[in-house]
């Protein structure tokens, strides 16, 4: 009898629905920097994973984790220097009035808590999200999720609005007109809630719009959207689980590019370089008043180990000047991807910021018909050729390119050359 | 100008509502085994923390974490040997049909997911919980929480039922009668839901009833309760975040003492000895059918590091025979606490299982009036005398005694002697 394969064993104990990447799933055994290695010793360039932002298995981070885990690992009901220092350092990177931190373990928990805060502060229940969003796996987030299947019906108290995309805007529409049109959708969503007696609580968006496929949005859109929800008594929650920690190169935080200060910023994925660390930053007054009505406690959130890991990640981002790297290498990749677009007609649009790129594949430049099957082929071909990417968007046709922030020009060249081949093979 | 104290700095960046233990908060800097050390080098015996179940900073666990974090730390969308081996080892400790694992980072996430599964499987929304419960910090758990304040009103689709307590049962009531009476409350809760058109989804209880103060419940109560929810089409979810991983000494899992197999068992706190590791175990059929309607993914849940840590915790539990230790030392502590009860009239009841004890303090043995202020004094006195405990229960009068599982007889003697002094000082 042949031994069961790892895939068969996985299906048996985790179920067959636990999601896997690639038609030919990848069995990994090691990671280092921008590289992942499979069970046969083959090396893959990671152009997908943002969680290991300072590189897979970064020794500065793993040593800090080990040192602290060998010294003290406890919850926050005792006084501890590390969590206070980390919260001070983290909040200092935000301007006033974002001065207070609450720690969780996952981005889902951070968004879940942000919605609890927003409902409390507003006295409302209404949530506005994008029409292709994913903010987490809890029940109340599943009820407003539009980018993934879930058995929960879309919440009656929520409204999903489209996000403007300059690439798909009708010819002749100006940025200002587009911003007005899409802001009008948000105003209509608010009016529709109010007509049903639903008081708005929050606008919850990723300011990079990663799930939506990184659309270039008109400059004033996010600002207008935030003003509308606030005028209706709700809070503006910026989900920076994807856009935070220097990903965009221009700023440490994604919302800063939009010139708008959120009421709550939620953080996750790259925050602990793989250690389960997440949280939110908001106004002290909100935390204090919520705290008079709720006893919020997170057993593992804000532990000394979480804080030491978080500090180590900030150390590396600063010491290795990873914002500057994201800007420099990001600009280089953009330029090379734009050059590809002149040679491969399937490329409809190239966009992105810092080290997060989207390449939209279309069957026709006029109709912009999403080339979903082709995108799938490119992703699988790249995997076979040693470069890991993925795809997103409602048409499943947008390549999702989001390497660790320690990505250099040599890595960029290998990535773009491999992509060039994969596109040629279609 | 004097420097700000750590407490002031903490209030500034985490808010003043972030909960702290003791009237005189404890500033910790180191942990080892059953010991915690404060900033002045003073040693405290930890008789409270169940998270570091195999001991604070257990080197077998921290080495496993470091080794794996230095090798590969990635999400579950790639094939990985560690998570499969861990899931195989973990599910093997449950009998059939509990054969499939889903991993999360926190107990809150595990209970949140369990409720999603139960709503999906039952087609209902009705949740039955105890009238002094805490199962997590998400919105849908806050809506059914009765042991902590939260701004969310108690959910209209939920019912809170009292848990029987042999200590507080009317004189002359038999165990069988008590079980019948309290099961009748559950039947009434189900009927009340159904009368309002609410289909029952789940009974969610901690089979040790830790928040309720570890009441001794009649032998057949949990079995009857599970039968009632199932007859009404709902699932029985056993929250083993506190009772799991050998805490009770007699079995690895708390539900096993009740002779009933839950539909879902949720796990957390001690699972990773402080690393954010949690999850649930259930039937494969439920995971498979949920997976046909939902794409559940948890970025950090089930990572190779989480799996390596979870394996290391199971290693220590087995190699150091911690179940047997919980039984042996647990029996010894019980005996010494019972002896204290003969000398301190404030002790109304001593109860517990394995290495989880409750000592209920009352002002009068006839009225059983909760001695909440006295319990607070004992907890604070013990802290000043180098032993860490806490208190629970609706009357805040039940000492909560739950040391790491590596607790020995010498630790037990120090603990009981210090408790003896604190009780004498009242």
JSON list of N, CA and C in Angstrom, two decimals, chain B residues 2-36:
[
{"chain": "B", "resi": 2, "resn": "UNK", "atom": "N", "xyz": [9.71, 64.73, 37.94]},
{"chain": "B", "resi": 2, "resn": "UNK", "atom": "CA", "xyz": [9.88, 63.27, 38.04]},
{"chain": "B", "resi": 2, "resn": "UNK", "atom": "C", "xyz": [9.41, 62.60, 36.75]},
{"chain": "B", "resi": 3, "resn": "UNK", "atom": "N", "xyz": [10.04, 61.50, 36.44]},
{"chain": "B", "resi": 3, "resn": "UNK", "atom": "CA", "xyz": [9.62, 60.75, 35.25]},
{"chain": "B", "resi": 3, "resn": "UNK", "atom": "C", "xyz": [8.21, 60.17, 35.46]},
{"chain": "B", "resi": 4, "resn": "UNK", "atom": "N", "xyz": [7.48, 60.03, 34.38]},
{"chain": "B", "resi": 4, "resn": "UNK", "atom": "CA", "xyz": [6.17, 59.40, 34.49]},
{"chain": "B", "resi": 4, "resn": "UNK", "atom": "C", "xyz": [6.36, 57.95, 34.91]},
{"chain": "B", "resi": 5, "resn": "UNK", "atom": "N", "xyz": [5.46, 57.47, 35.71]},
{"chain": "B", "resi": 5, "resn": "UNK", "atom": "CA", "xyz": [5.52, 56.06, 36.09]},
{"chain": "B", "resi": 5, "resn": "UNK", "atom": "C", "xyz": [5.06, 55.20, 34.91]},
{"chain": "B", "resi": 6, "resn": "UNK", "atom": "N", "xyz": [5.40, 53.93, 35.01]},
{"chain": "B", "resi": 6, "resn": "UNK", "atom": "CA", "xyz": [4.98, 52.98, 33.96]},
{"chain": "B", "resi": 6, "resn": "UNK", "atom": "C", "xyz": [3.45, 52.95, 33.86]},
{"chain": "B", "resi": 7, "resn": "UNK", "atom": "N", "xyz": [2.78, 53.05, 35.02]},
{"chain": "B", "resi": 7, "resn": "UNK", "atom": "CA", "xyz": [1.31, 53.03, 35.02]},
{"chain": "B", "resi": 7, "resn": "UNK", "atom": "C", "xyz": [0.76, 54.25, 34.27]},
{"chain": "B", "resi": 8, "resn": "UNK", "atom": "N", "xyz": [1.36, 55.42, 34.52]},
{"chain": "B", "resi": 8, "resn": "UNK", "atom": "CA", "xyz": [0.90, 56.62, 33.81]},
{"chain": "B", "resi": 8, "resn": "UNK", "atom": "C", "xyz": [1.13, 56.50, 32.30]},
{"chain": "B", "resi": 9, "resn": "UNK", "atom": "N", "xyz": [2.30, 55.98, 31.95]},
{"chain": "B", "resi": 9, "resn": "UNK", "atom": "CA", "xyz": [2.60, 55.82, 30.53]},
{"chain": "B", "resi": 9, "resn": "UNK", "atom": "C", "xyz": [1.62, 54.82, 29.90]},
{"chain": "B", "resi": 10, "resn": "UNK", "atom": "N", "xyz": [1.33, 53.76, 30.62]},
{"chain": "B", "resi": 10, "resn": "UNK", "atom": "CA", "xyz": [0.38, 52.75, 30.12]},
{"chain": "B", "resi": 10, "resn": "UNK", "atom": "C", "xyz": [-0.99, 53.38, 29.91]},
{"chain": "B", "resi": 11, "resn": "UNK", "atom": "N", "xyz": [-1.46, 54.14, 30.90]},
{"chain": "B", "resi": 11, "resn": "UNK", "atom": "CA", "xyz": [-2.77, 54.79, 30.76]},
{"chain": "B", "resi": 11, "resn": "UNK", "atom": "C", "xyz": [-2.79, 55.69, 29.53]},
{"chain": "B", "resi": 12, "resn": "UNK", "atom": "N", "xyz": [-1.66, 56.37, 29.28]},
{"chain": "B", "resi": 12, "resn": "UNK", "atom": "CA", "xyz": [-1.61, 57.31, 28.15]},
{"chain": "B", "resi": 12, "resn": "UNK", "atom": "C", "xyz": [-1.73, 56.60, 26.81]},
{"chain": "B", "resi": 13, "resn": "UNK", "atom": "N", "xyz": [-1.07, 55.46, 26.63]},
{"chain": "B", "resi": 13, "resn": "UNK", "atom": "CA", "xyz": [-1.07, 54.82, 25.30]},
{"chain": "B", "resi": 13, "resn": "UNK", "atom": "C", "xyz": [-2.02, 53.64, 25.15]},
{"chain": "B", "resi": 14, "resn": "UNK", "atom": "N", "xyz": [-2.46, 53.05, 26.26]},
{"chain": "B", "resi": 14, "resn": "UNK", "atom": "CA", "xyz": [-3.40, 51.92, 26.16]},
{"chain": "B", "resi": 14, "resn": "UNK", "atom": "C", "xyz": [-4.77, 52.29, 26.74]},
{"chain": "B", "resi": 15, "resn": "UNK", "atom": "N", "xyz": [-4.87, 53.49, 27.32]},
{"chain": "B", "resi": 15, "resn": "UNK", "atom": "CA", "xyz": [-6.12, 53.88, 27.97]},
{"chain": "B", "resi": 15, "resn": "UNK", "atom": "C", "xyz": [-6.15, 53.37, 29.40]},
{"chain": "B", "resi": 16, "resn": "UNK", "atom": "N", "xyz": [-6.95, 54.02, 30.24]},
{"chain": "B", "resi": 16, "resn": "UNK", "atom": "CA", "xyz": [-6.96, 53.65, 31.66]},
{"chain": "B", "resi": 16, "resn": "UNK", "atom": "C", "xyz": [-7.88, 52.48, 31.93]},
{"chain": "B", "resi": 17, "resn": "UNK", "atom": "N", "xyz": [-8.66, 52.06, 30.91]},
{"chain": "B", "resi": 17, "resn": "UNK", "atom": "CA", "xyz": [-9.61, 50.98, 31.14]},
{"chain": "B", "resi": 17, "resn": "UNK", "atom": "C", "xyz": [-9.02, 49.60, 30.86]},
{"chain": "B", "resi": 18, "resn": "UNK", "atom": "N", "xyz": [-7.84, 49.55, 30.28]},
{"chain": "B", "resi": 18, "resn": "UNK", "atom": "CA", "xyz": [-7.21, 48.26, 29.98]},
{"chain": "B", "resi": 18, "resn": "UNK", "atom": "C", "xyz": [-6.99, 47.55, 31.32]},
{"chain": "B", "resi": 19, "resn": "UNK", "atom": "N", "xyz": [-7.63, 46.38, 31.51]},
{"chain": "B", "resi": 19, "resn": "UNK", "atom": "CA", "xyz": [-7.71, 45.81, 32.86]},
{"chain": "B", "resi": 19, "resn": "UNK", "atom": "C", "xyz": [-6.36, 45.38, 33.44]},
{"chain": "B", "resi": 20, "resn": "UNK", "atom": "N", "xyz": [-6.21, 45.61, 34.75]},
{"chain": "B", "resi": 20, "resn": "UNK", "atom": "CA", "xyz": [-5.01, 45.23, 35.51]},
{"chain": "B", "resi": 20, "resn": "UNK", "atom": "C", "xyz": [-5.45, 44.45, 36.75]},
{"chain": "B", "resi": 21, "resn": "UNK", "atom": "N", "xyz": [-4.63, 43.50, 37.16]},
{"chain": "B", "resi": 21, "resn": "UNK", "atom": "CA", "xyz": [-4.90, 42.79, 38.40]},
{"chain": "B", "resi": 21, "resn": "UNK", "atom": "C", "xyz": [-4.38, 43.57, 39.61]},
{"chain": "B", "resi": 22, "resn": "UNK", "atom": "N", "xyz": [-5.04, 43.39, 40.73]},
{"chain": "B", "resi": 22, "resn": "UNK", "atom": "CA", "xyz": [-4.58, 43.84, 42.06]},
{"chain": "B", "resi": 22, "resn": "UNK", "atom": "C", "xyz": [-4.71, 45.34, 42.28]},
{"chain": "B", "resi": 23, "resn": "UNK", "atom": "N", "xyz": [-5.02, 45.70, 43.51]},
{"chain": "B", "resi": 23, "resn": "UNK", "atom": "CA", "xyz": [-5.08, 47.11, 43.91]},
{"chain": "B", "resi": 23, "resn": "UNK", "atom": "C", "xyz": [-3.71, 47.74, 43.70]},
{"chain": "B", "resi": 24, "resn": "UNK", "atom": "N", "xyz": [-2.67, 46.96, 43.89]},
{"chain": "B", "resi": 24, "resn": "UNK", "atom": "CA", "xyz": [-1.29, 47.40, 43.70]},
{"chain": "B", "resi": 24, "resn": "UNK", "atom": "C", "xyz": [-0.74, 46.61, 42.50]},
{"chain": "B", "resi": 25, "resn": "UNK", "atom": "N", "xyz": [-0.88, 47.16, 41.29]},
{"chain": "B", "resi": 25, "resn": "UNK", "atom": "CA", "xyz": [-0.52, 46.37, 40.10]},
{"chain": "B", "resi": 25, "resn": "UNK", "atom": "C", "xyz": [0.92, 45.86, 40.14]},
{"chain": "B", "resi": 26, "resn": "UNK", "atom": "N", "xyz": [1.11, 44.71, 39.55]},
{"chain": "B", "resi": 26, "resn": "UNK", "atom": "CA", "xyz": [2.38, 44.01, 39.64]},
{"chain": "B", "resi": 26, "resn": "UNK", "atom": "C", "xyz": [3.16, 44.23, 38.35]},
{"chain": "B", "resi": 27, "resn": "UNK", "atom": "N", "xyz": [4.39, 44.74, 38.49]},
{"chain": "B", "resi": 27, "resn": "UNK", "atom": "CA", "xyz": [5.25, 44.97, 37.32]},
{"chain": "B", "resi": 27, "resn": "UNK", "atom": "C", "xyz": [6.19, 43.78, 37.17]},
{"chain": "B", "resi": 28, "resn": "UNK", "atom": "N", "xyz": [5.91, 42.95, 36.20]},
{"chain": "B", "resi": 28, "resn": "UNK", "atom": "CA", "xyz": [6.66, 41.70, 36.01]},
{"chain": "B", "resi": 28, "resn": "UNK", "atom": "C", "xyz": [7.80, 41.89, 35.01]},
{"chain": "B", "resi": 29, "resn": "UNK", "atom": "N", "xyz": [8.86, 41.11, 35.19]},
{"chain": "B", "resi": 29, "resn": "UNK", "atom": "CA", "xyz": [9.97, 41.16, 34.23]},
{"chain": "B", "resi": 29, "resn": "UNK", "atom": "C", "xyz": [10.45, 39.77, 33.81]},
{"chain": "B", "resi": 30, "resn": "UNK", "atom": "N", "xyz": [10.06, 38.72, 34.56]},
{"chain": "B", "resi": 30, "resn": "UNK", "atom": "CA", "xyz": [10.58, 37.41, 34.21]},
{"chain": "B", "resi": 30, "resn": "UNK", "atom": "C", "xyz": [9.63, 36.32, 34.69]},
{"chain": "B", "resi": 31, "resn": "UNK", "atom": "N", "xyz": [9.64, 35.19, 33.96]},
{"chain": "B", "resi": 31, "resn": "UNK", "atom": "CA", "xyz": [8.85, 34.04, 34.37]},
{"chain": "B", "resi": 31, "resn": "UNK", "atom": "C", "xyz": [9.64, 32.77, 34.16]},
{"chain": "B", "resi": 32, "resn": "UNK", "atom": "N", "xyz": [9.40, 31.78, 35.04]},
{"chain": "B", "resi": 32, "resn": "UNK", "atom": "CA", "xyz": [10.09, 30.50, 34.89]},
{"chain": "B", "resi": 32, "resn": "UNK", "atom": "C", "xyz": [9.31, 29.44, 35.65]},
{"chain": "B", "resi": 33, "resn": "UNK", "atom": "N", "xyz": [8.84, 28.44, 34.96]},
{"chain": "B", "resi": 33, "resn": "UNK", "atom": "CA", "xyz": [8.07, 27.37, 35.61]},
{"chain": "B", "resi": 33, "resn": "UNK", "atom": "C", "xyz": [6.81, 27.93, 36.26]},
{"chain": "B", "resi": 34, "resn": "UNK", "atom": "N", "xyz": [6.67, 27.73, 37.57]},
{"chain": "B", "resi": 34, "resn": "UNK", "atom": "CA", "xyz": [5.49, 28.25, 38.28]},
{"chain": "B", "resi": 34, "resn": "UNK", "atom": "C", "xyz": [5.77, 29.63, 38.88]},
{"chain": "B", "resi": 35, "resn": "UNK", "atom": "N", "xyz": [6.91, 30.23, 38.54]},
{"chain": "B", "resi": 35, "resn": "UNK", "atom": "CA", "xyz": [7.33, 31.48, 39.19]},
{"chain": "B", "resi": 35, "resn": "UNK", "atom": "C", "xyz": [7.28, 32.67, 38.25]},
{"chain": "B", "resi": 36, "resn": "UNK", "atom": "N", "xyz": [6.90, 33.81, 38.83]},
{"chain": "B", "resi": 36, "resn": "UNK", "atom": "CA", "xyz": [6.99, 35.09, 38.13]},
{"chain": "B", "resi": 36, "resn": "UNK", "atom": "C", "xyz": [7.82, 36.02, 39.01]}
]
